[in-house]
C-alpha cells in the first residue's frame, strides 16, 4: 500500500481542532480506505464511531422516528466493539440509545436521538469522532437534511452553551452535502438546501504522487526482487493515471497477478517493464469494473455531461473551468475532469482512452463508410507485429477523399479528428491503445500517441492555417519527438483550401523524419 502517514497526520490535525468536514472524492478514490486507516490511527486518542449509511434502507429515511431507530441501531453496533473497555457509567449512558433502537415507548424524534447521543458524549472517557461513509446515499431525503441541522445546532452550541458533543464529524461520499440538490415532492423544483455550512474545508490530497507510488513499489521490490527501475515504473503509473488510487492499484494488481502468467512474460523481471505496463493498461481498458460501469451510468444520467466530454475529446474545444456550471461541477465531482490552468482537462489518460473507446463504439459510427473501410483493410497495416503507420495514413487519405470530398467543409472540419480515430480504432483494437497528449490539445492541433506492442507512434493532427503555420508545426513536432526518443513522427493536416494538394510525403527536419499526410 501507499504510505498514508502524512495524510492521516493532516486529518488528525482537523480532528484535534474539532472540525466538522466532508471528504468528497470520485468513486473508488480511497475514501473508505482512508477512513479505516484513520480509525486505527486515532483509536488510542479518540472513541472512533465509524458508520456507513448504505446500511440504512430507504424506508428508514421516511420519517424522523424510522431514521432515529436505524441510526441508533448502527451506533450501538459500533459500540459493541468497545464493550469490554466501556465503564459502567458509559454503559449506563447507552441505555437511552438502546431504548430508541428497540423502538420502545413513544415515537422518537431526532431531538430525542441527539439528546441521548449527547448524554453519551458527556460521559465518554474519550472524545468521540463520528465518521459516516456513503453519506450521499441519503442526500435526497428531508430527514437527512434535518439530521444535518441537528449536527449543526450542537456544533454551534458546544462553544456557546459549553455542551459536550462530538469532537469531530466526518461525512464521506461522492456528492458534496454542502451543495445538496434535493427534491422532496414530485411537484417541487430542485432546490439547493443544506445546513452543512459549518464544514471546514478539506484540502488533503488523496491522489497519489510519483513519490507515493515509488514508495509502494520499493516495498513490493523488497519482497519480490524483480530488478524493476522503480522511478521509471512509478513515472509510467503516474503519467497514465494522474495518481487516481484505484487505477494505480488496479494496474499494479494486473501486472503482478495476470501479466505475470502470460507466456510472453516469463518471470516478474519481464513483467515490471514498459511492455508489461502496456499489457496491463490494455487489460484495464478492456475490462468491466465498478468504476467504469459507474462512469457509463453517469453519462446516461446526464446527457449534458456526455455532450461536453465529446466536445473536449473530438473537437479540441477549450472550455473555461467554471465550478458554477452544473455540467462542469458534475464532471469534476465524478472525477472525469480537472481544472488545469483555468481550463477543463481530462483527469487522466486512462479515463480519456476509455471514453474515446466508448464514444467511438456508438452504433451510428460503426456503420460509417470510413470505419467499414478500415475494418476491411486492417490486416495490411500490420507488418512483423508492428504498425505500418505510413500505410495507415496513405489509406486514410485515400478513403477520406473518396467518401467525404462532396461534404460541406464545416462537417469535415468539425469531425476530422473523430474520423481519424474512428479509422484507427479497428486497426489497433485489442492490441494497442491511444491517447491525446493534453499539452498540445487545442482547436488547431492535437497530438495522438499510439501505444502498440510497447512501441509508441506520435501523430500530430492539425487544421491547416497557412504555409508558415504549417512549417512551425513541423518544427514543433520534430522537437516533440525528442521527449519520446523517437526518430520518426507523423503529421496529418486537414486542409480546406480548394487548391490543396492531398497525399503523403516525407520530409527531414534536423535529424527527424516526418511523414506528412494532407486531406
Short mmCIF file of C-alpha atoms in Angstrom, two decimals:
data_model
loop_
_atom_site.label_atom_id
_atom_site.label_comp_id
_atom_site.label_asym_id
_atom_site.label_seq_id
_atom_site.Cartn_x
_atom_site.Cartn_y
_atom_site.Cartn_z
CA UNK A 1 0.00 0.00 0.00
CA UNK A 2 0.91 3.62 -0.44
CA UNK A 3 2.08 5.13 2.85
CA UNK A 4 -0.86 7.21 4.13
CA UNK A 5 1.00 8.58 7.16
CA UNK A 6 1.27 12.21 6.04
CA UNK A 7 -2.40 12.31 5.03
CA UNK A 8 -3.50 10.83 8.34
CA UNK A 9 -1.48 13.49 10.20
CA UNK A 10 -3.24 16.24 8.24
CA UNK A 11 -6.67 14.78 9.03
CA UNK A 12 -5.70 14.26 12.66
CA UNK A 13 -4.99 17.99 12.92
CA UNK A 14 -8.51 18.77 11.68
CA UNK A 15 -10.00 16.36 14.22
CA UNK A 16 -7.90 17.84 17.04
CA UNK A 17 -9.24 21.30 16.10
CA UNK A 18 -12.78 19.99 16.47
CA UNK A 19 -13.59 20.44 12.79
CA UNK A 20 -16.69 19.02 11.14
CA UNK A 21 -15.93 18.35 7.47
CA UNK A 22 -16.67 16.29 4.39
CA UNK A 23 -14.42 14.09 2.28
CA UNK A 24 -15.79 14.31 -1.25
CA UNK A 25 -13.99 12.37 -3.95
CA UNK A 26 -14.99 10.38 -7.02
CA UNK A 27 -15.84 6.68 -6.91
CA UNK A 28 -13.08 4.39 -5.70
CA UNK A 29 -10.78 7.24 -4.80
CA UNK A 30 -9.78 5.73 -1.46
CA UNK A 31 -12.37 7.36 0.82
CA UNK A 32 -13.23 4.17 2.69
CA UNK A 33 -9.57 3.16 2.86
CA UNK A 34 -8.58 6.46 4.45
CA UNK A 35 -11.47 6.26 6.95
CA UNK A 36 -10.49 2.74 8.01
CA UNK A 37 -6.86 3.76 8.35
CA UNK A 38 -7.89 6.85 10.32
CA UNK A 39 -9.97 4.77 12.73
CA UNK A 40 -6.92 2.67 13.57
CA UNK A 41 -4.60 5.68 13.66
CA UNK A 42 -6.72 7.58 16.20
CA UNK A 43 -8.01 4.62 18.24
CA UNK A 44 -5.89 5.42 21.34
CA UNK A 45 -6.85 9.10 21.50
CA UNK A 46 -10.49 9.03 20.39
CA UNK A 47 -13.53 6.82 20.54
CA UNK A 48 -13.99 6.38 16.79
CA UNK A 49 -17.56 5.54 15.71
CA UNK A 50 -17.48 4.51 12.05
CA UNK A 51 -20.83 4.13 10.26
CA UNK A 52 -21.98 3.52 6.69
CA UNK A 53 -25.30 4.96 5.53
CA UNK A 54 -25.61 2.27 2.87
CA UNK A 55 -26.57 0.00 5.77
CA UNK A 56 -29.73 2.09 6.28
CA UNK A 57 -32.56 1.15 3.93
CA UNK A 58 -34.72 3.67 2.09
CA UNK A 59 -37.66 3.11 4.44
CA UNK A 60 -35.57 4.41 7.32
CA UNK A 61 -35.49 7.86 5.70
CA UNK A 62 -39.27 8.21 5.53
CA UNK A 63 -39.61 9.99 8.87
CA UNK A 64 -37.69 11.01 11.98
CA UNK A 65 -38.78 8.01 14.05
CA UNK A 66 -37.64 5.44 11.49
CA UNK A 67 -34.34 7.23 10.93
CA UNK A 68 -33.66 7.65 14.64
CA UNK A 69 -34.17 3.94 15.26
CA UNK A 70 -31.95 2.95 12.32
CA UNK A 71 -29.21 5.38 13.39
CA UNK A 72 -29.36 4.12 16.98
CA UNK A 73 -29.02 0.51 15.79
CA UNK A 74 -25.92 1.37 13.74
CA UNK A 75 -24.43 3.37 16.59
CA UNK A 76 -24.89 0.51 19.06
CA UNK A 77 -23.45 -1.96 16.58
CA UNK A 78 -20.27 0.11 16.54
CA UNK A 79 -20.23 0.47 20.31
CA UNK A 80 -20.30 -3.32 20.65
CA UNK A 81 -16.65 -3.34 19.53
CA UNK A 82 -15.78 -1.30 22.64
CA UNK A 83 -17.95 -3.21 25.10
CA UNK A 84 -15.02 -4.64 27.07
CA UNK A 85 -13.44 -1.20 27.54
CA UNK A 86 -16.55 0.84 28.45
CA UNK A 87 -17.03 1.96 32.03
CA UNK A 88 -20.28 1.31 33.89
CA UNK A 89 -21.13 4.99 33.53
CA UNK A 90 -20.64 4.81 29.77
CA UNK A 91 -22.74 1.64 29.51
CA UNK A 92 -25.48 3.31 31.53
CA UNK A 93 -25.39 6.32 29.18
CA UNK A 94 -26.04 3.95 26.24
CA UNK A 95 -29.32 2.77 27.78
CA UNK A 96 -31.39 5.58 26.24
CA UNK A 97 -29.91 4.90 22.80
CA UNK A 98 -30.80 1.22 23.27
CA UNK A 99 -34.40 2.21 24.03
CA UNK A 100 -34.56 4.19 20.78
CA UNK A 101 -33.05 1.30 18.81
CA UNK A 102 -35.56 -1.19 20.21
CA UNK A 103 -38.50 1.08 19.38
CA UNK A 104 -39.76 1.05 22.95
CA UNK A 105 -42.04 3.79 24.18
CA UNK A 106 -43.07 6.92 22.29
CA UNK A 107 -42.37 7.74 18.68
CA UNK A 108 -38.99 9.38 18.95
CA UNK A 109 -37.88 12.48 17.10
CA UNK A 110 -34.40 13.48 16.02
CA UNK A 111 -34.13 15.74 19.05
CA UNK A 112 -34.63 12.69 21.27
CA UNK A 113 -31.93 10.78 19.42
CA UNK A 114 -29.49 13.65 19.74
CA UNK A 115 -30.30 14.18 23.42
CA UNK A 116 -29.37 10.55 24.03
CA UNK A 117 -26.21 10.85 21.95
CA UNK A 118 -25.16 13.97 23.86
CA UNK A 119 -25.61 12.18 27.19
CA UNK A 120 -23.21 9.51 25.97
CA UNK A 121 -20.76 12.18 24.74
CA UNK A 122 -20.89 13.77 28.19
CA UNK A 123 -19.95 10.55 29.98
CA UNK A 124 -17.46 9.20 27.44
CA UNK A 125 -13.92 8.96 28.77
CA UNK A 126 -12.55 9.76 25.30
CA UNK A 127 -13.60 12.47 22.84
CA UNK A 128 -15.82 10.96 20.14
CA UNK A 129 -15.08 11.06 16.42
CA UNK A 130 -18.15 10.25 14.30
CA UNK A 131 -17.40 9.10 10.75
CA UNK A 132 -20.19 8.35 8.26
CA UNK A 133 -19.30 6.81 4.89
CA UNK A 134 -21.52 6.84 1.77
CA UNK A 135 -23.41 9.73 3.33
CA UNK A 136 -24.71 10.93 -0.04
CA UNK A 137 -26.86 7.79 -0.37
CA UNK A 138 -29.28 9.68 1.91
CA UNK A 139 -28.99 13.02 0.16
CA UNK A 140 -32.44 13.26 -1.38
CA UNK A 141 -34.36 12.95 1.89
CA UNK A 142 -35.68 15.72 4.09
CA UNK A 143 -34.95 13.73 7.23
CA UNK A 144 -31.28 13.68 6.28
CA UNK A 145 -31.25 17.47 5.97
CA UNK A 146 -32.89 17.63 9.40
CA UNK A 147 -30.16 15.31 10.71
CA UNK A 148 -27.51 17.71 9.37
CA UNK A 149 -29.34 20.59 11.00
CA UNK A 150 -29.14 18.83 14.37
CA UNK A 151 -25.41 18.23 13.93
CA UNK A 152 -25.02 21.90 13.08
CA UNK A 153 -27.01 23.07 16.12
CA UNK A 154 -24.97 21.02 18.56
CA UNK A 155 -21.74 22.08 16.83
CA UNK A 156 -22.67 25.73 17.44
CA UNK A 157 -23.92 25.08 20.99
CA UNK A 158 -20.72 23.40 22.12
CA UNK A 159 -18.99 26.78 22.14
CA UNK A 160 -21.97 28.95 23.04
CA UNK A 161 -23.50 26.73 25.74
CA UNK A 162 -20.46 24.59 26.56
CA UNK A 163 -22.37 21.43 25.62
CA UNK A 164 -20.22 18.35 25.21
CA UNK A 165 -20.85 16.81 21.81
CA UNK A 166 -18.89 15.01 19.11
CA UNK A 167 -15.28 16.17 18.97
CA UNK A 168 -15.36 15.92 15.18
CA UNK A 169 -17.69 14.66 12.46
CA UNK A 170 -16.53 13.40 9.06
CA UNK A 171 -19.04 12.79 6.26
CA UNK A 172 -17.67 10.93 3.23
CA UNK A 173 -19.19 10.48 -0.21
CA UNK A 174 -19.03 11.50 -3.85
CA UNK A 175 -21.50 14.38 -3.65
CA UNK A 176 -20.85 17.43 -1.51
CA UNK A 177 -23.58 17.72 1.14
CA UNK A 178 -22.83 21.45 1.39
CA UNK A 179 -24.49 21.80 -2.01
CA UNK A 180 -27.19 19.16 -2.00
CA UNK A 181 -29.84 19.18 -4.66
CA UNK A 182 -32.99 17.84 -3.16
CA UNK A 183 -36.47 17.15 -4.48
CA UNK A 184 -38.83 16.11 -1.73
CA UNK A 185 -42.08 16.04 -3.71
CA UNK A 186 -42.56 15.41 -7.46
CA UNK A 187 -44.20 18.79 -7.99
CA UNK A 188 -41.27 20.68 -6.43
CA UNK A 189 -38.43 22.16 -8.40
CA UNK A 190 -34.99 21.03 -7.34
CA UNK A 191 -33.53 23.17 -4.59
CA UNK A 192 -30.12 23.79 -3.13
CA UNK A 193 -30.58 23.43 0.58
CA UNK A 194 -28.11 22.15 3.14
CA UNK A 195 -27.38 23.29 6.67
CA UNK A 196 -23.85 21.86 6.41
CA UNK A 197 -22.34 25.32 6.12
CA UNK A 198 -20.28 24.74 9.25
CA UNK A 199 -17.99 22.32 7.46
CA UNK A 200 -14.27 23.11 7.37
CA UNK A 201 -12.50 22.88 4.02
CA UNK A 202 -10.89 19.51 3.44
CA UNK A 203 -7.76 20.17 1.39
CA UNK A 204 -5.90 16.91 1.98
CA UNK A 205 -4.75 15.47 -1.35
CA UNK A 206 -5.92 11.90 -1.77
CA UNK A 207 -4.38 11.26 -5.17
CA UNK A 208 -1.01 9.50 -5.25
CA UNK A 209 2.15 11.35 -6.21
CA UNK A 210 5.05 9.75 -8.07
CA UNK A 211 6.84 9.67 -4.71
CA UNK A 212 3.91 7.77 -3.11
CA UNK A 213 3.83 5.23 -5.94
CA UNK A 214 7.61 4.77 -5.86
CA UNK A 215 7.43 4.05 -2.11
CA UNK A 216 4.81 1.37 -2.68
CA UNK A 217 6.89 -0.20 -5.47
CA UNK A 218 10.02 -0.23 -3.31
CA UNK A 219 8.13 -2.15 -0.66
CA UNK A 220 6.98 -4.62 -3.31
CA UNK A 221 10.51 -4.83 -4.71
CA UNK A 222 11.96 -5.68 -1.31
CA UNK A 223 9.71 -8.76 -1.27
CA UNK A 224 10.00 -9.88 -4.89
CA UNK A 225 13.40 -8.65 -6.15
CA UNK A 226 12.27 -8.07 -9.74
CA UNK A 227 15.03 -5.61 -10.57
CA UNK A 228 12.47 -3.12 -11.87
CA UNK A 229 13.52 0.51 -12.46
CA UNK A 230 11.33 1.81 -9.63
CA UNK A 231 11.40 5.51 -10.54
CA UNK A 232 10.63 4.83 -14.21
CA UNK A 233 7.76 2.49 -13.34
CA UNK A 234 6.35 4.98 -10.82
CA UNK A 235 6.53 7.65 -13.53
CA UNK A 236 4.61 5.48 -16.01
CA UNK A 237 1.90 4.69 -13.48
CA UNK A 238 1.53 8.35 -12.57
CA UNK A 239 1.62 9.63 -16.17
CA UNK A 240 -1.29 7.38 -17.17
CA UNK A 241 -3.41 7.65 -14.02
CA UNK A 242 -2.52 11.10 -12.60
CA UNK A 243 -2.43 9.31 -9.25
CA UNK A 244 -6.06 8.10 -9.23
CA UNK A 245 -5.78 5.50 -6.43
CA UNK A 246 -7.95 2.76 -7.93
CA UNK A 247 -6.23 2.96 -11.32
CA UNK A 248 -2.75 2.81 -9.78
CA UNK A 249 -3.67 -0.19 -7.63
CA UNK A 250 -5.51 -1.98 -10.43
CA UNK A 251 -2.63 -1.65 -12.90
CA UNK A 252 -0.18 -2.99 -10.30
CA UNK A 253 -2.51 -5.88 -9.48
CA UNK A 254 -2.91 -6.76 -13.17
CA UNK A 255 0.85 -6.78 -13.67
CA UNK A 256 1.52 -8.89 -10.59
CA UNK A 257 -1.33 -11.39 -10.93
CA UNK A 258 -2.23 -11.54 -14.63
CA UNK A 259 0.55 -10.29 -16.89
CA UNK A 260 2.96 -12.48 -14.90
CA UNK A 261 1.03 -15.58 -16.01
CA UNK A 262 1.24 -14.80 -19.73
CA UNK A 263 3.65 -16.92 -21.75
CA UNK A 264 5.42 -13.94 -23.32
CA UNK A 265 6.31 -12.53 -19.87
CA UNK A 266 8.42 -15.23 -18.23
CA UNK A 267 9.04 -14.15 -14.65
CA UNK A 268 8.38 -10.92 -12.76
CA UNK A 269 11.52 -9.28 -14.13
CA UNK A 270 9.95 -9.11 -17.58
CA UNK A 271 6.58 -8.02 -16.15
CA UNK A 272 7.76 -4.85 -14.41
CA UNK A 273 8.87 -3.22 -17.64
CA UNK A 274 7.36 -0.80 -20.12
CA UNK A 275 5.99 -3.70 -22.17
CA UNK A 276 4.47 -5.29 -19.09
CA UNK A 277 2.87 -1.99 -18.10
CA UNK A 278 1.29 -1.52 -21.53
CA UNK A 279 -0.10 -5.06 -21.39
CA UNK A 280 -1.71 -4.27 -18.02
CA UNK A 281 -3.06 -0.99 -19.43
CA UNK A 282 -4.62 -2.89 -22.34
CA UNK A 283 -6.27 -5.31 -19.89
CA UNK A 284 -7.58 -2.47 -17.72
CA UNK A 285 -9.09 -0.60 -20.65
CA UNK A 286 -10.84 -3.75 -21.86
CA UNK A 287 -12.29 -4.94 -18.56
CA UNK A 288 -15.58 -4.21 -16.88
CA UNK A 289 -15.23 -2.93 -13.35
CA UNK A 290 -17.38 -0.99 -10.92
CA UNK A 291 -15.60 2.30 -11.60
CA UNK A 292 -16.06 2.20 -15.38
CA UNK A 293 -19.64 0.94 -15.05
CA UNK A 294 -20.39 3.88 -12.75
CA UNK A 295 -18.92 6.30 -15.31
CA UNK A 296 -21.05 4.85 -18.10
CA UNK A 297 -24.15 5.15 -15.96
CA UNK A 298 -23.47 8.80 -15.22
CA UNK A 299 -23.12 9.59 -18.93
CA UNK A 300 -26.58 8.12 -19.47
CA UNK A 301 -27.99 10.03 -16.50
CA UNK A 302 -26.52 13.39 -17.55
CA UNK A 303 -26.71 13.97 -21.35
CA UNK A 304 -25.16 17.43 -20.97
CA UNK A 305 -22.10 15.82 -19.40
CA UNK A 306 -21.89 13.40 -22.32
CA UNK A 307 -22.06 16.30 -24.79
CA UNK A 308 -19.37 18.33 -23.01
CA UNK A 309 -16.91 15.43 -22.88
CA UNK A 310 -17.39 14.71 -26.59
CA UNK A 311 -16.65 18.35 -27.40
CA UNK A 312 -13.42 18.22 -25.42
CA UNK A 313 -12.28 14.92 -26.90
CA UNK A 314 -13.20 15.31 -30.54
CA UNK A 315 -13.31 18.99 -31.43
CA UNK A 316 -10.48 20.34 -29.30
CA UNK A 317 -12.88 22.74 -27.57
CA UNK A 318 -11.20 24.75 -24.83
CA UNK A 319 -13.72 25.19 -22.04
CA UNK A 320 -13.10 27.63 -19.20
CA UNK A 321 -13.30 25.86 -15.86
CA UNK A 322 -16.24 27.37 -14.01
CA UNK A 323 -17.39 25.38 -10.97
CA UNK A 324 -20.76 27.20 -11.08
CA UNK A 325 -21.58 25.48 -14.36
CA UNK A 326 -23.62 22.38 -13.41
CA UNK A 327 -22.08 20.09 -16.06
CA UNK A 328 -18.52 21.14 -15.13
CA UNK A 329 -19.24 20.78 -11.42
CA UNK A 330 -20.74 17.33 -12.01
CA UNK A 331 -17.87 16.15 -14.24
CA UNK A 332 -15.32 17.34 -11.69
CA UNK A 333 -17.13 15.74 -8.76
CA UNK A 334 -17.37 12.42 -10.60
CA UNK A 335 -13.67 12.51 -11.46
CA UNK A 336 -13.91 12.90 -15.25
CA UNK A 337 -12.15 16.26 -15.44
CA UNK A 338 -9.77 18.57 -13.57
CA UNK A 339 -9.07 22.27 -13.53
CA UNK A 340 -5.81 22.76 -15.44
CA UNK A 341 -4.64 26.35 -15.65
CA UNK A 342 -8.21 27.60 -15.65
CA UNK A 343 -9.37 25.22 -18.41
CA UNK A 344 -11.27 21.95 -18.32
CA UNK A 345 -8.95 18.98 -18.91
CA UNK A 346 -9.46 15.23 -18.80
CA UNK A 347 -8.49 13.79 -15.41
CA UNK A 348 -6.09 11.15 -16.75
CA UNK A 349 -5.12 9.18 -19.84
CA UNK A 350 -6.92 6.01 -18.77
CA UNK A 351 -10.28 7.76 -18.47
CA UNK A 352 -9.67 9.62 -21.73
CA UNK A 353 -8.93 6.46 -23.70
CA UNK A 354 -11.84 4.61 -22.11
CA UNK A 355 -14.17 7.44 -23.15
CA UNK A 356 -12.76 7.50 -26.68
CA UNK A 357 -13.39 3.78 -26.94
CA UNK A 358 -16.91 4.22 -25.61
CA UNK A 359 -17.85 7.12 -27.87
CA UNK A 360 -16.25 5.54 -30.95
CA UNK A 361 -18.27 2.37 -30.36
CA UNK A 362 -21.62 4.07 -30.82
CA UNK A 363 -23.72 2.19 -33.35
CA UNK A 364 -24.09 5.22 -35.62
CA UNK A 365 -20.30 5.43 -36.04
CA UNK A 366 -19.68 1.74 -36.60
CA UNK A 367 -21.83 1.87 -39.72
CA UNK A 368 -19.95 4.78 -41.31
CA UNK A 369 -18.13 4.01 -44.59
CA UNK A 370 -14.76 5.12 -43.19
CA UNK A 371 -14.93 2.68 -40.26
CA UNK A 372 -16.01 -0.13 -42.54
CA UNK A 373 -13.12 0.56 -44.93
CA UNK A 374 -10.65 0.42 -42.06
CA UNK A 375 -12.19 -2.79 -40.77
CA UNK A 376 -11.98 -4.32 -44.23
CA UNK A 377 -8.31 -3.43 -44.83
CA UNK A 378 -6.88 -3.61 -41.29
CA UNK A 379 -4.70 -6.67 -41.95
CA UNK A 380 -2.49 -4.71 -44.38
CA UNK A 381 -1.49 -2.23 -41.68
CA UNK A 382 0.49 -4.71 -39.56
CA UNK A 383 3.98 -5.79 -40.64
CA UNK A 384 6.13 -8.12 -38.50
CA UNK A 385 3.98 -7.36 -35.47
CA UNK A 386 4.41 -3.58 -35.84
CA UNK A 387 2.08 -0.88 -37.08
CA UNK A 388 2.78 0.48 -40.54
CA UNK A 389 1.71 4.00 -39.68
CA UNK A 390 2.73 5.40 -43.06
CA UNK A 391 0.42 2.91 -44.76
CA UNK A 392 -2.39 3.82 -42.38
CA UNK A 393 -2.08 7.49 -43.32
CA UNK A 394 -1.92 6.68 -47.04
CA UNK A 395 -5.12 4.66 -46.95
CA UNK A 396 -6.84 7.17 -44.66
CA UNK A 397 -6.17 9.98 -47.15
CA UNK A 398 -7.47 7.80 -49.97
CA UNK A 399 -10.63 6.68 -48.21
CA UNK A 400 -11.32 10.08 -46.70
CA UNK A 401 -11.09 11.71 -50.12
CA UNK A 402 -13.34 9.12 -51.75
CA UNK A 403 -16.02 9.29 -49.09
CA UNK A 404 -16.12 12.92 -47.94
CA UNK A 405 -14.98 15.08 -50.84
CA UNK A 406 -18.57 16.14 -51.56
CA UNK A 407 -19.36 17.01 -47.95
CA UNK A 408 -19.50 20.57 -46.69
CA UNK A 409 -16.34 21.96 -45.12
CA UNK A 410 -17.95 22.64 -41.75
CA UNK A 411 -18.81 18.96 -41.29
CA UNK A 412 -15.30 17.78 -42.17
CA UNK A 413 -13.53 20.39 -40.06
CA UNK A 414 -15.68 19.58 -37.04
CA UNK A 415 -15.37 15.82 -37.32
CA UNK A 416 -11.97 15.27 -38.92
CA UNK A 417 -10.21 14.23 -35.72
CA UNK A 418 -13.04 11.91 -34.74
CA UNK A 419 -12.93 10.26 -38.15
CA UNK A 420 -9.20 9.55 -37.97
CA UNK A 421 -9.53 7.99 -34.51
CA UNK A 422 -12.50 6.01 -35.80
CA UNK A 423 -10.36 4.79 -38.69
CA UNK A 424 -7.50 3.91 -36.34
CA UNK A 425 -9.52 2.02 -33.75
CA UNK A 426 -10.27 -1.29 -35.54
CA UNK A 427 -6.62 -1.49 -36.61
CA UNK A 428 -5.19 -1.41 -33.07
CA UNK A 429 -8.20 -2.76 -31.19
CA UNK A 430 -7.30 -5.47 -28.69
CA UNK A 431 -3.55 -4.96 -29.10
CA UNK A 432 -2.83 -1.25 -28.77
CA UNK A 433 -4.26 1.91 -27.26
CA UNK A 434 -4.07 5.63 -27.87
CA UNK A 435 -4.49 8.85 -26.00
CA UNK A 436 -4.39 12.56 -26.78
CA UNK A 437 -1.42 14.49 -25.43
CA UNK A 438 -3.04 17.11 -23.19
CA UNK A 439 -0.16 19.57 -23.52
CA UNK A 440 -0.73 20.03 -27.26
CA UNK A 441 -4.52 19.83 -27.43
CA UNK A 442 -6.20 22.94 -28.79
CA UNK A 443 -8.54 23.99 -31.58
CA UNK A 444 -5.88 23.73 -34.25
CA UNK A 445 -3.55 20.99 -33.08
CA UNK A 446 -3.82 17.61 -31.38
CA UNK A 447 -1.10 15.02 -30.84
CA UNK A 448 -2.20 11.39 -30.74
CA UNK A 449 0.13 8.94 -29.03
CA UNK A 450 -0.43 5.34 -30.10
CA UNK A 451 0.96 2.54 -27.91
CA UNK A 452 1.24 -0.70 -29.87
CA UNK A 453 3.19 -3.70 -28.56
CA UNK A 454 5.43 -1.46 -26.47
CA UNK A 455 6.23 0.95 -29.33
CA UNK A 456 4.89 4.49 -29.47
CA UNK A 457 3.84 6.41 -32.57
CA UNK A 458 3.37 10.19 -32.41
CA UNK A 459 0.82 11.62 -34.85
CA UNK A 460 0.09 15.32 -34.91
CA UNK A 461 -3.37 16.19 -36.23
CA UNK A 462 -3.98 19.80 -37.16
CA UNK A 463 -6.17 22.14 -39.13
CA UNK A 464 -4.34 23.88 -41.98
CA UNK A 465 -3.86 27.59 -41.33
CA UNK A 466 -1.32 28.59 -43.96
CA UNK A 467 2.17 27.58 -45.00
CA UNK A 468 4.04 29.45 -42.26
CA UNK A 469 1.88 27.97 -39.55
CA UNK A 470 2.38 24.55 -41.12
CA UNK A 471 6.20 24.92 -41.12
CA UNK A 472 6.12 25.93 -37.50
CA UNK A 473 4.07 22.83 -36.73
CA UNK A 474 6.70 20.66 -38.42
CA UNK A 475 9.42 22.11 -36.22
CA UNK A 476 7.27 21.66 -33.12
CA UNK A 477 6.64 18.01 -33.91
CA UNK A 478 10.33 17.37 -34.58
CA UNK A 479 11.19 18.85 -31.20
CA UNK A 480 8.40 16.92 -29.52
CA UNK A 481 9.81 13.62 -30.80
CA UNK A 482 12.88 14.09 -28.60
CA UNK A 483 10.75 13.66 -25.49
CA UNK A 484 9.68 10.24 -26.76
CA UNK A 485 13.14 9.24 -28.01
CA UNK A 486 11.60 8.76 -31.46
CA UNK A 487 13.21 9.44 -34.81
CA UNK A 488 10.02 9.38 -36.91
CA UNK A 489 6.81 11.37 -36.47
CA UNK A 490 3.58 11.68 -38.42
CA UNK A 491 1.65 14.80 -39.40
CA UNK A 492 -1.99 14.68 -40.52
CA UNK A 493 -3.36 18.00 -41.80
CA UNK A 494 -6.99 18.75 -42.59
CA UNK A 495 -6.85 21.40 -45.30
CA UNK A 496 -9.93 23.20 -46.62
CA UNK A 497 -8.14 25.17 -49.30
CA UNK A 498 -9.76 24.30 -52.64
CA UNK A 499 -6.28 24.30 -54.28
CA UNK A 500 -4.81 21.92 -51.74
CA UNK A 501 -2.56 19.05 -52.73
CA UNK A 502 -3.74 15.92 -50.99
CA UNK A 503 -1.48 12.95 -50.49
CA UNK A 504 1.52 11.89 -48.45
CA UNK A 505 5.19 12.84 -48.45
CA UNK A 506 8.30 12.51 -46.32
CA UNK A 507 10.49 15.40 -45.18
CA UNK A 508 13.57 15.76 -42.97
CA UNK A 509 13.65 18.27 -40.12
CA UNK A 510 17.01 18.18 -38.38
CA UNK A 511 17.65 14.54 -37.55
CA UNK A 512 13.93 13.65 -37.60
CA UNK A 513 11.82 12.09 -40.34
CA UNK A 514 8.29 13.45 -40.68
CA UNK A 515 5.70 11.59 -42.71
CA UNK A 516 3.10 14.18 -43.76
CA UNK A 517 -0.41 13.44 -44.97
CA UNK A 518 -2.86 16.10 -46.22
CA UNK A 519 -6.59 15.57 -46.64
#
